[in-house]
XYZ file of C-alpha atoms in Angstrom:
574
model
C 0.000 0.000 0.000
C 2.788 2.259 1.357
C 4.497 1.326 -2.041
C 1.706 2.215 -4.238
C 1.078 5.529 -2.234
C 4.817 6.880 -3.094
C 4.550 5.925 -6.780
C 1.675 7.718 -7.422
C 3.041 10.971 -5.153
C 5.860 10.304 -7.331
C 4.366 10.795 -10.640
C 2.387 13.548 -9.446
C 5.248 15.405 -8.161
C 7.061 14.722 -11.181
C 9.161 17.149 -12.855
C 7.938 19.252 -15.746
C 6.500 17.181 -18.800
C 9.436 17.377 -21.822
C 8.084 19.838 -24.129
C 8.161 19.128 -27.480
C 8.143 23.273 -28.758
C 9.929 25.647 -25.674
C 8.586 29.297 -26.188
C 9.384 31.972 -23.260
C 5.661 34.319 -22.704
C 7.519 36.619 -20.166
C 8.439 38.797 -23.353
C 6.850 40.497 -25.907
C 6.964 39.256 -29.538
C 7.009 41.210 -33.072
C 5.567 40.313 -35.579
C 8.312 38.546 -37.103
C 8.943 36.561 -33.775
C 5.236 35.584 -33.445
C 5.438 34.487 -37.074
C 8.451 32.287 -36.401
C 7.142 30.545 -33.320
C 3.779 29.617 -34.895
C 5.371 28.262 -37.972
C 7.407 26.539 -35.118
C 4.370 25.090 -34.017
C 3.381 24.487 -37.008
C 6.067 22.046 -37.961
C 5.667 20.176 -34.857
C 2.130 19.359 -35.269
C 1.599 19.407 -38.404
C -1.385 17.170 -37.933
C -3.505 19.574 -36.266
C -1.997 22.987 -36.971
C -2.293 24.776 -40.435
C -0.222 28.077 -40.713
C -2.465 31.145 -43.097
C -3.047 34.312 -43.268
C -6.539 35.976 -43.211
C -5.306 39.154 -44.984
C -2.980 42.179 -45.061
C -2.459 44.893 -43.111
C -2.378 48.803 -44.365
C 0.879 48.388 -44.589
C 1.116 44.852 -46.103
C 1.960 42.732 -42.682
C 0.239 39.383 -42.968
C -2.979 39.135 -40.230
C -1.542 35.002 -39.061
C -3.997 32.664 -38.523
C -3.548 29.342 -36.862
C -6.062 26.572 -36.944
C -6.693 23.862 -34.727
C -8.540 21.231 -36.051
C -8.409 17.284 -35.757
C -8.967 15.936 -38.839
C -9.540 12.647 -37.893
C -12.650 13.631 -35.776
C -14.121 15.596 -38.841
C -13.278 18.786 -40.923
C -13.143 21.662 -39.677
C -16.833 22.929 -40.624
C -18.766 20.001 -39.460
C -17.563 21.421 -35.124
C -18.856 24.133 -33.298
C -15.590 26.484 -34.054
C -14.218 29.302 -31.024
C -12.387 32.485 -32.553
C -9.781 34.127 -30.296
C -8.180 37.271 -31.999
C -6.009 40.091 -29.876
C -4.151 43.129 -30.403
C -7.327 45.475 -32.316
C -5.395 47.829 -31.023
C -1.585 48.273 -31.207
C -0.618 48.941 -27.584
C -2.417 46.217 -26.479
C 0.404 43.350 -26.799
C -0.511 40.773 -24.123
C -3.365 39.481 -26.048
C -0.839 38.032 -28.598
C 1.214 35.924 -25.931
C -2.162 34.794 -24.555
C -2.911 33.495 -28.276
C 0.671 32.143 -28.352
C 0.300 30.211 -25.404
C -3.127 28.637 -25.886
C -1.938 27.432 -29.005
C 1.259 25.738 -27.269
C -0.537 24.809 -24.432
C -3.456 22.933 -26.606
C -0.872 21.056 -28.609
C 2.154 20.539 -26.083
C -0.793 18.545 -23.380
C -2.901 17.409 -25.809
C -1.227 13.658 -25.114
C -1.293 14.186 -21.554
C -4.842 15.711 -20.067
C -7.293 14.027 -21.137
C -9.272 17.370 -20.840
C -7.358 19.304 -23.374
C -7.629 15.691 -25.812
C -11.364 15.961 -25.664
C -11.323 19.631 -26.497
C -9.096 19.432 -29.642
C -10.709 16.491 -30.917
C -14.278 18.170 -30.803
C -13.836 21.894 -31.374
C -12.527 23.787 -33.658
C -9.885 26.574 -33.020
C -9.325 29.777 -34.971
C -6.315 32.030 -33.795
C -5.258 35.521 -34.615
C -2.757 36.905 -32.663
C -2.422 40.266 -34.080
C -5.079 41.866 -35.603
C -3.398 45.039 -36.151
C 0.479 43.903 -36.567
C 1.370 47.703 -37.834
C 0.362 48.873 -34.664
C 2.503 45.968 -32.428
C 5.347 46.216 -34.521
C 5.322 50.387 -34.015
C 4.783 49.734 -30.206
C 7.306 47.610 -29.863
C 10.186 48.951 -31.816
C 9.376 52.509 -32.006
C 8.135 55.164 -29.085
C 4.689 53.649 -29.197
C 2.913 56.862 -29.004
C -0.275 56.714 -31.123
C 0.016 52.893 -31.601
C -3.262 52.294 -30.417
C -4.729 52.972 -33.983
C -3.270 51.288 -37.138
C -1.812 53.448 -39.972
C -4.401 54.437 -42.645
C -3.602 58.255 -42.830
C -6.097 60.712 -41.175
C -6.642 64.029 -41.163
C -7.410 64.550 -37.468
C -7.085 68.558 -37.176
C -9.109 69.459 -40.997
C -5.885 71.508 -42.346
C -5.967 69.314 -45.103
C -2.603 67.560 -44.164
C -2.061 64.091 -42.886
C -0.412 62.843 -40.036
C 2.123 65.609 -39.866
C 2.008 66.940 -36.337
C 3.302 63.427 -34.385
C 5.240 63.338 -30.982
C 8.403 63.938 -31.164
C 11.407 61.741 -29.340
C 13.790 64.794 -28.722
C 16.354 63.448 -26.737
C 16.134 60.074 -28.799
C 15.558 57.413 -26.163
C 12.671 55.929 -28.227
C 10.764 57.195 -25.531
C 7.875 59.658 -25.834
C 8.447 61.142 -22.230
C 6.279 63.703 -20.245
C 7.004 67.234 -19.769
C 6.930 69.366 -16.635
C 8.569 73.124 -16.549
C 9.354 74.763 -13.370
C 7.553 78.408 -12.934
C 8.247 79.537 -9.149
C 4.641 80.844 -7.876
C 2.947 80.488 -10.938
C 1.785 77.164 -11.291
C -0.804 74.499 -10.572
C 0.759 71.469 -9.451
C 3.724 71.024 -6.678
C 5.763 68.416 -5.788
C 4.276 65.710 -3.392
C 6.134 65.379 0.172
C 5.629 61.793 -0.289
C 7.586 61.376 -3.476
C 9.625 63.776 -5.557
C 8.294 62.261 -8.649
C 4.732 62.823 -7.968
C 3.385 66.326 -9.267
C -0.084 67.248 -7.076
C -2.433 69.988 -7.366
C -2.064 73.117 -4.671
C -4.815 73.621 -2.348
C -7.281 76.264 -4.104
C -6.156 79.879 -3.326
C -2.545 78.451 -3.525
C -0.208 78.711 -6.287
C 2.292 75.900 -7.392
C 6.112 76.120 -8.929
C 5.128 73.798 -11.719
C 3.017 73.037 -15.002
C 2.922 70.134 -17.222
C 3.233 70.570 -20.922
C 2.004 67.534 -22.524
C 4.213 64.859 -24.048
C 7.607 65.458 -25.950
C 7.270 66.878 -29.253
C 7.305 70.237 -30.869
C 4.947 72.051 -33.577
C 5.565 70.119 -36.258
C 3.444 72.408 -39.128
C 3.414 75.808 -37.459
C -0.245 75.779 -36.574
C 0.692 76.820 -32.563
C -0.652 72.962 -31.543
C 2.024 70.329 -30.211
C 1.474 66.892 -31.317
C -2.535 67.146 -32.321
C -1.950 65.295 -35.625
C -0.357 61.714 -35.575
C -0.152 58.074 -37.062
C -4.080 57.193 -37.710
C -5.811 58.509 -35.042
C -9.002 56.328 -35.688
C -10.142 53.106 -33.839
C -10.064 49.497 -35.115
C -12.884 48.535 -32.459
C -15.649 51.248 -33.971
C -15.797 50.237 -37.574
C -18.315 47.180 -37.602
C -21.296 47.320 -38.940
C -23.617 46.847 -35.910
C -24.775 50.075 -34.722
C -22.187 51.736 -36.500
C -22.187 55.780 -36.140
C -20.531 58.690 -38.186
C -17.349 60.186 -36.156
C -19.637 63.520 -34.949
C -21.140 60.440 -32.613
C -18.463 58.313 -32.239
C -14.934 59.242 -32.821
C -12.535 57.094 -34.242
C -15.339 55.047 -36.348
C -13.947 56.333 -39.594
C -16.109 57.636 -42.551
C -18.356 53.838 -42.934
C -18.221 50.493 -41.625
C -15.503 47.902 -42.841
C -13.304 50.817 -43.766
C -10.559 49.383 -42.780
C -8.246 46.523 -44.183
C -7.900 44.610 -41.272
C -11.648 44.685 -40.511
C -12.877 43.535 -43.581
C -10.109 40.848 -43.551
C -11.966 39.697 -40.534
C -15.387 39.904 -41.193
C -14.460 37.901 -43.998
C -13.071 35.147 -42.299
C -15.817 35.173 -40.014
C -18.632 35.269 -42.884
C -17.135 32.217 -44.381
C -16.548 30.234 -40.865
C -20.580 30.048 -39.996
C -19.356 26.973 -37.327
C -18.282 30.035 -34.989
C -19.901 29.623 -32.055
C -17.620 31.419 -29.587
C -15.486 34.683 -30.187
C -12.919 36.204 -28.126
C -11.543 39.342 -28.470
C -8.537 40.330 -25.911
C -7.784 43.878 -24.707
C -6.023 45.644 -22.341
C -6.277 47.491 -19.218
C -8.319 46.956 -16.707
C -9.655 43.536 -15.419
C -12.883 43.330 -17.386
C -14.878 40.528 -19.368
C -16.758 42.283 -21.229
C -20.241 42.034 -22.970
C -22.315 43.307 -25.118
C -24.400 45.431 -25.903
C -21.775 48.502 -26.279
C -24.351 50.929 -26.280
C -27.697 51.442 -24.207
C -30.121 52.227 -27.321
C -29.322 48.844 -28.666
C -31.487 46.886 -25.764
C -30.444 44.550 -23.481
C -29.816 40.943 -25.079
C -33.309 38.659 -24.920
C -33.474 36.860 -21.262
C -31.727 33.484 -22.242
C -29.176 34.825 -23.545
C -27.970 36.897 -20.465
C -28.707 33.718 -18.239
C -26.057 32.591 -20.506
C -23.333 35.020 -20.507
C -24.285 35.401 -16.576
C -23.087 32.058 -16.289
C -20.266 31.737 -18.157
C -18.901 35.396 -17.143
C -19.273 34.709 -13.400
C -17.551 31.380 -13.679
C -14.646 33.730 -15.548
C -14.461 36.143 -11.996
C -13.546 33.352 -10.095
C -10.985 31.811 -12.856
C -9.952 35.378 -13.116
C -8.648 36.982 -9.497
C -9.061 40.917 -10.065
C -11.411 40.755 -13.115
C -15.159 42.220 -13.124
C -17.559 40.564 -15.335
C -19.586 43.474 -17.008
C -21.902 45.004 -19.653
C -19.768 47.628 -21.722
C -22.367 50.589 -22.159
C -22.945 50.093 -18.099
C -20.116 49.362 -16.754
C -17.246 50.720 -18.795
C -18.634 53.391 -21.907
C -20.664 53.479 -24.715
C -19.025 51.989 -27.716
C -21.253 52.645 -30.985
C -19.908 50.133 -34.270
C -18.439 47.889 -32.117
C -16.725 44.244 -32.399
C -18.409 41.772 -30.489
C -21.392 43.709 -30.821
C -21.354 42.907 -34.534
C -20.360 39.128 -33.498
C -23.084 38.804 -31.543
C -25.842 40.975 -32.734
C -24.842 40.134 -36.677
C -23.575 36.989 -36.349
C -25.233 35.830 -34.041
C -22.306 34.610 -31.437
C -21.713 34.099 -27.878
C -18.952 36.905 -27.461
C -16.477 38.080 -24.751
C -13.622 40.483 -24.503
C -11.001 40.482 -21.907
C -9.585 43.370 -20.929
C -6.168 41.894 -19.734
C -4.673 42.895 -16.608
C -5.727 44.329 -13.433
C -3.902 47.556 -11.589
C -4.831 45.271 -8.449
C -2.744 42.782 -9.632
C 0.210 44.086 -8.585
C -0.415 43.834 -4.883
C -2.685 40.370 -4.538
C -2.509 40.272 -0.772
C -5.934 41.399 1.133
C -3.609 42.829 4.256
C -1.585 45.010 1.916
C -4.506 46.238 -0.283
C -6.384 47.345 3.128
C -3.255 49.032 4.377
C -3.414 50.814 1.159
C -6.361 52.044 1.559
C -6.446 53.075 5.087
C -3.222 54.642 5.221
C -2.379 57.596 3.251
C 1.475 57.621 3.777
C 1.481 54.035 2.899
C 4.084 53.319 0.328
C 1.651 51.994 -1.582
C -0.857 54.452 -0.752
C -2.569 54.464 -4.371
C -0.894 57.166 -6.322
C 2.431 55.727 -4.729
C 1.811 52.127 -4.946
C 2.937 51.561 -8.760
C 6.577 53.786 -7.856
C 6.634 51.246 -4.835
C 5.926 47.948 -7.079
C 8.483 49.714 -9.788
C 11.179 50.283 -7.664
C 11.566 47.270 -5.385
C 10.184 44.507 -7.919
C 11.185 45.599 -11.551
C 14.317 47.836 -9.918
C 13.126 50.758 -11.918
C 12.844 49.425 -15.320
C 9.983 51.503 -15.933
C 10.467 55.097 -14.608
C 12.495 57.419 -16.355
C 13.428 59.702 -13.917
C 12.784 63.489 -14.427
C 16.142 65.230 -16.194
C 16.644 68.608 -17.193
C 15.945 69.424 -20.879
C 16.278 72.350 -23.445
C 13.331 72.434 -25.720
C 13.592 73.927 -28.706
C 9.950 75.413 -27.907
C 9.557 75.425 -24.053
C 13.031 76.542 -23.237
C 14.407 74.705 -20.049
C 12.070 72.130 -18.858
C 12.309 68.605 -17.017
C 11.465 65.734 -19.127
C 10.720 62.146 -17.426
C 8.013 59.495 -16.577
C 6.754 55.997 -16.878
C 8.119 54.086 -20.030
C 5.170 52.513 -22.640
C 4.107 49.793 -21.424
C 2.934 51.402 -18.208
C -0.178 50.208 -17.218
C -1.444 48.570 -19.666
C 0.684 45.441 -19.587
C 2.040 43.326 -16.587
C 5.482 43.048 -15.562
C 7.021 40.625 -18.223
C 7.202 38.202 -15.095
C 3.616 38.182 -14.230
C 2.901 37.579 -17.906
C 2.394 33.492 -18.061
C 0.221 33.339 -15.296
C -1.943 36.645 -17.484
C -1.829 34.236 -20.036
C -2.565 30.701 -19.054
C -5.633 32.433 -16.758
C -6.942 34.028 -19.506
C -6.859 30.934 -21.449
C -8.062 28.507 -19.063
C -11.423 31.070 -19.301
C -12.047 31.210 -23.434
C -11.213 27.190 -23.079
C -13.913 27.174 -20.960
C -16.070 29.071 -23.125
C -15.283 26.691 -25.957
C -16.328 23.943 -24.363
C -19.721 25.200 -23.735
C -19.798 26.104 -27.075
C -23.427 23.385 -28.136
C -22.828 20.057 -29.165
C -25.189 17.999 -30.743
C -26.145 14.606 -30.061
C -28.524 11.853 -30.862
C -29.887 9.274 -27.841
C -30.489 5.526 -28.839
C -33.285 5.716 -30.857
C -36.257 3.421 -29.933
C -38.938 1.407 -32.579
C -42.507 0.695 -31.482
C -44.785 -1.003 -33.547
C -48.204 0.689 -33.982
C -49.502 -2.064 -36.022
C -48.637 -3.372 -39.749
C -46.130 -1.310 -41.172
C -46.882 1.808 -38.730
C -44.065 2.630 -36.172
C -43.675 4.657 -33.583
C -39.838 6.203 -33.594
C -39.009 8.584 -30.586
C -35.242 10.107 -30.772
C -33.683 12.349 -27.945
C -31.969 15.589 -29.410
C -29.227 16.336 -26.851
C -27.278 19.309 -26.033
C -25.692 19.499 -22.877
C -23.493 22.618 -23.404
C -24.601 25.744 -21.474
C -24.474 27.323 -24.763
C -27.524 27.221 -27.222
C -26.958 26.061 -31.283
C -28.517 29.564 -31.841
C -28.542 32.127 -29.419
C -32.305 34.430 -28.839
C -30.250 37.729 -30.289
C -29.258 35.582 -33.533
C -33.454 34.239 -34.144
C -34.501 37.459 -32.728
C -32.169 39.229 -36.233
C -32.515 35.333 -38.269
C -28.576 36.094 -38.835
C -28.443 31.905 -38.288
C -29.612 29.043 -40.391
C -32.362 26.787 -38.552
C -31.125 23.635 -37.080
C -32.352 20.737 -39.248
C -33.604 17.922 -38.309
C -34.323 15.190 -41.341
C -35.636 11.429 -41.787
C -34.250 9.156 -44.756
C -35.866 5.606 -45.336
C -38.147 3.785 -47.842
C -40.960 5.807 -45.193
C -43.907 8.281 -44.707
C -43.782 10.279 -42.139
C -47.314 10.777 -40.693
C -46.869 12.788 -37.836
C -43.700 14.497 -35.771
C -44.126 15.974 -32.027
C -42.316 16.600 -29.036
C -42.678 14.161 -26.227
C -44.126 16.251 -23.486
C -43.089 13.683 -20.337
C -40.703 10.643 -21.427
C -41.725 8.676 -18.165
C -45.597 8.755 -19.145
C -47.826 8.064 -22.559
C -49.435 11.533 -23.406
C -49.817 13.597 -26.373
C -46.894 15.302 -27.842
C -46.505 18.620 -28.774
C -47.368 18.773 -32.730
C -44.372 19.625 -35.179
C -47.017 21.339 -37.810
C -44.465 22.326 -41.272
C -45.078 21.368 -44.615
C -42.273 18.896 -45.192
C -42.327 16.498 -42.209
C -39.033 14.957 -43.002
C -37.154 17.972 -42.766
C -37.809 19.613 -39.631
C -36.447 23.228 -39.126
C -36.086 24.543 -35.587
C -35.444 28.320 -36.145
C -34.672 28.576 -32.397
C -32.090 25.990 -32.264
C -31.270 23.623 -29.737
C -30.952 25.581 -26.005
C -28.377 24.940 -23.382
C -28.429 21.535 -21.464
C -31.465 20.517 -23.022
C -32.758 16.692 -24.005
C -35.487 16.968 -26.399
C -37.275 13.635 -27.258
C -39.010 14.013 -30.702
C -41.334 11.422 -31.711
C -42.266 10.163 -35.301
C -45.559 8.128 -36.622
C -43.798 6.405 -39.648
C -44.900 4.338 -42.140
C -43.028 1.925 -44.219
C -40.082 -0.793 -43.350
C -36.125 -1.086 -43.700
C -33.123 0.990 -42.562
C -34.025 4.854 -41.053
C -31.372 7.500 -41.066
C -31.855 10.375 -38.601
C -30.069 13.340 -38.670
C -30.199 16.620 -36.813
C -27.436 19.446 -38.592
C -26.918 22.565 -36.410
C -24.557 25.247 -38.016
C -22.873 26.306 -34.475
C -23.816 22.899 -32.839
C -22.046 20.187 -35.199
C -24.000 17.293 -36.677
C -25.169 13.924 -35.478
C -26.556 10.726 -36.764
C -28.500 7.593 -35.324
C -30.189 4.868 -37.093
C -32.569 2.488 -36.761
C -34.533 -0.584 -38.783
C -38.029 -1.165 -39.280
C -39.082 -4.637 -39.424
C-alpha cells in the first residue's frame, strides 16, 4: 500500500513534462517573432496545426492565422468552431502571448490531459494573434505613441494635411516622455512630500512652482498645436457594422463600416466560418470581461441569452482573481460600431472580450490592499503604490526619472516618466500566469460552445407497417446552437432535423413527459421529413421528438446545427 502511495506521489510530483516546442511568454513578440514561433508550431504538429493568413495589413503585414482542427474527428466545418483574436489595437500586446500560449498549451498537453484531448478532438480553433500587426510592430520597436490605432492616414485637425504633427522623441531614447517646466509661484501642481516624482495639485487659493506641458514633441506644421496630428488617429474597435455611427457620434469610427483593411479581412473570415460559435476578443487594461451590448439604445440581449453570458462570465471572476464581469455601455462606456457587438448581434455569437490585466494585480494580498487604503502615507498608498511595485520589484525598469531638458519650444524644462508599457501590460514576469488564466477562461467558453447529439433511438410497432420512432436531441453545453439575439435578427440558419428511409412520415411531435404516454406537442411544417427549428437547440437541453412512420427497412436520422455540429442515429423497421 505504502508502495503504491509513493509511486503515485511520485508521478504527481514529477518534474515538468518534456516539451516538445519551448517558447518563453515573459516577453513580448514582433511580428516577425510571433510568425516564427507559430510556424514553429506548425512544424511540430503538423497534424492539427495549419499556418495562413486571413489578410494584409495597411501596410502589407500578414494578419496570421492558426487553426486547430483534428482531422480525424471531422473537418473543420462540421464542429462548433471558437475564434480568439487580440491586439485590435496596437498597444495592447498581451493578447498576442495569450494566443501564443493557448496554441502551445493545446498542442504541447494534448497527449497528456485528457481534458485538453477531448477539447481538440471536438472543437474547432481559430487564432489571430495580431489583428493590427502595424500597430505591435510600431509599439514595440518605435516610441509607441499613437500605436493604439493602425496606420491608414487621417486628417485629425481638418488643415488638409495628414499625419504631420506626431510626438516627437527629442532626446532620442525611443521614448515619448512627459514634460513638466518649473515656474516659481505660478503654477498648478507642486511636488508631493511623499515622493519627488509625484506632481499634485495646490490647495485652491494656492499657487504651485510647476506646469505640465504635454508629451515630448514640438509644432511640427506651425499651426501653434504640439502633437494634435499623428499616425491614424481612428479606432479598429468602432468600424463594424452593428450600430455603426458617423465620427460627430463616435470618434474614431472612420467615414463607414468595414473601412478598414484589417476589418474587412476579418469579417471575412468570419462570414465564411458560420461553425463560430464562440469569439474572443482580448484587450487591455483593466480587469474586465466584457459584454455586449456597447451601447444602451441597442437593448439589453433577450433573457436566455444573459442567463447565458451570466453564467459563463461569473464562472470567468472566479478563474480570473481581479477581473469584473460586465456590460460595456454600463459598466465601462458606450461603444457605438463595435466588435463583439457585430459578433453577436450580426452573427449571431456568444462573445467576450477580456480586458487583460488588473492595476490590483500588482499587490494580490488582502492585508496590503487594506493598508493601502487606510493609510495615506502608505508606500503603496494608491498614487504611490505603482513607484513602490516599480522600484523594489522591476528595480526601476519603468520610470524614467525626471532630467533637465532644453526644448527647442519650451526653453528649459524637465522631461521624465513611466516608459510605454505602463499600465497597460504586466510586468514581463507576471505575464504566463496573465496568459494561461486568460486561457483557461475562453477554453472554458469553448467547451460550452453546443454540441449535438442523438440518444439511442427506440422502434414501437403501432400495427402493420406503422411505427412509432421517438429520438432524444441532446445538447448538454450551457451554450444554445442559436442564441435568442441571432433568431430574434434570423442572422443563423435553422437547425435541421431530417428522416431518410423507404418511409412516410405521418406525424412528428415533441414528447411532453418521457416517463408517461401523453400527447406530444405537434411539429405542424409542410415537409415532415425535414424539420427546421429556427430557435435551435438551447443549453443543457434533451429533447425527445417522436415520429408516426410508415413503411419498413433501414431509417437514417439526422439533426445538422450550423454552431452545434452534426449527429446521426439509425434504426430498422421490421
Amino acid at each position: 500500500m505504502c508502495a503504491t502511495v509513493t509511486a503515485r506521489t511520485t508521478q504527481a510530483q514529477g518534474s515538468d513534462p518534456a516539451h516538445k516546442v519551448r517558447l518563453d511568454f515573459n516577453r513580448w513578440h514582433d511580428t516577425e517573432e510571433l510568425k516564427q514561433d507559430l510556424l514553429t508550431l506548425e512544424k511540430a504538429y503538423p497534424k492539427f496545426l495549419t499556418y495562413s493568413s486571413i489578410g494584409k495589413s495597411y501596410e502589407g503585414r500578414d494578419m496570421m492565422l492558426m487553426t486547430i482542427n483534428n482531422p480525424d474527428t471531422g473537418p473543420e466545418l462540421s464542429k462548433a468552431a471558437m475564434y480568439i483574436e487580440a491586439n485590435v489595437h496596437g498597444n495592447e500586446i498581451q493578447g498576442g502571448e495569450v494566443c501564443l500560449y493557448t496554441i502551445w498549451y493545446l498542442m504541447e498537453n494534448y497527449d497528456r490531459i485528457p481534458q485538453v484531448k477531448k477539447l481538440v478532438d471536438e472543437r474547432v480553433f481559430y487564432i489571430v494573434p495580431t489583428v493590427n500587426p502595424d500597430g505591435r510592430d510600431y509599439f514595440l520597436h518605435g516610441t509607441g505613441s499613437g500605436a493604439r490605432t493602425g496606420f491608414v492616414p487621417v486628417d485629425d485637425d481638418n488643415d488638409g494635411q495628414f499625419d504631420e504633427d506626431p510626438p516627437n522623441d527629442l532626446n532620442g531614447n525611443n521614448v515619448i516622455e512627459q514634460i513638466r517646466k518649473y515656474v516659481p509661484g505660478e503654477g498648478n501642481l507642486r511636488i508631493s512630500h511623499a515622493d519627488p516624482r509625484i506632481l499634485e495639485p495646490v490647495p485652491a487659493g494656492e499657487r504651485g512652482d510647476y506646469v505640465m506641458l504635454g508629451m515630448e514633441g514640438i509644432d511640427d506644421d506651425g499651426d501653434g498645436l504640439v502633437n494634435e496630428d499623428g499616425p491614424g488617429s481612428y479606432d479598429g474597435n468602432r468600424n463594424w457594422g452593428t450600430d455603426w455611427q458617423p465620427e460627430y457620434v463616435q470618434g474614431g469610427a472612420m467615414d463607414y463600416p468595414y473601412q478598414l483593411p484589417e476589418a474587412r479581412s476579418v469579417n471575412d473570415f468570419l462570414l465564411a466560418h458560420p461553425n463560430i460559435a464562440g469569439v474572443q476578443s482580448y484587450h487591455n487594461s483593466g480587469g474586465m470581461i466584457l459584454r455586449g451590448p456597447g451601447a444602451e439604445a441597442m437593448g439589453e440581449y433577450p433573457r436566455e441569452d444573459v442567463a447565458v453570458y451570466d453564467r459563463l462570465g461569473k464562472q470567468g471572476e472566479r478563474m480570473l482573481p481581479y477581473y469584473r464581469y460586465i456590460v460595456i455601455w454600463s459598466g465601462l462606456y458606450t461603444v457605438h460600431g463595435g466588435f463583439i457587438d457585430w459578433t453577436s448581434d450580426g452573427l449571431g455569437i456568444l462573445s467576450f472580450s477580456n480586458e487583460l490585466w488588473s492595476g490590483e494585480q500588482y499587490f494580490n494580498s488582502p492585508e496590503l490592499k487594506q493598508q493601502q487604503e487606510q493609510d495615506p502615507d502608505s508606500p503603496i498608498s494608491p498614487e504611490r503604490a505603482r513607484y513602490f511595485f516599480d522600484d523594489h520589484l522591476e528595480f526601476g525598469d519603468e520610470y524614467i526619472e525626471w532630467a533637465p531638458f532644453d526644448h527647442p519650444e519650451y526653453g528649459k524644462v524637465e522631461m521624465g516618466g513611466w516608459k510605454k508599457t505602463y499600465g497597460r501590460v504586466p510586468p514581463r514576469f507576471m505575464n504566463e500566469e496573465l496568459a494561461h488564466r486568460n486561457m483557461a477562461f475562453s477554453l472554458y467558453q469553448a467547451d460550452e460552445m453546443p454540441l449535438v447529439t442523438l440518444g439511442e433511438p427506440t422502434v414501437e410497432r403501432i400495427g402493420g407497417d406503422v411505427y412509432r420512432v421517438r429520438v432524444e436531441l441532446v445538447n448538454d453545453k450551457i451554450i444554445p446552437t442559436i442564441t435568442g439575439k441571432a433568431a430574434q435578427n434570423h442572422v443563423v440558419a435553422p437547425d435541421l432535423l431530417t428522416v431518410d428511409g423507404r418511409i412516410d412520415v405521418v406525424t412528428v411531435g415533441i414528447v411532453q413527459d418521457k416517463f408517461r404516454p401523453g400527447p406530444t406537442d405537434r411539429i405542424d411544417q409542410n415537409d415532415l421529413r425535414r424539420i427546421l427549428f429556427h430557435s435551435g437547440l438551447p443549453g443543457e437541453t434533451r429533447r425527445i421528438v417522436e415520429y408516426v412512420v410508415r413503411g419498413s427497412g433501414p431509417v437514417t436520422i439526422r439533426y445538422a446545427s450550423v454552431k452545434g455540429g452534426t449527429a446521426e442515429a439509425r434504426v430498422q423497421l421490421r
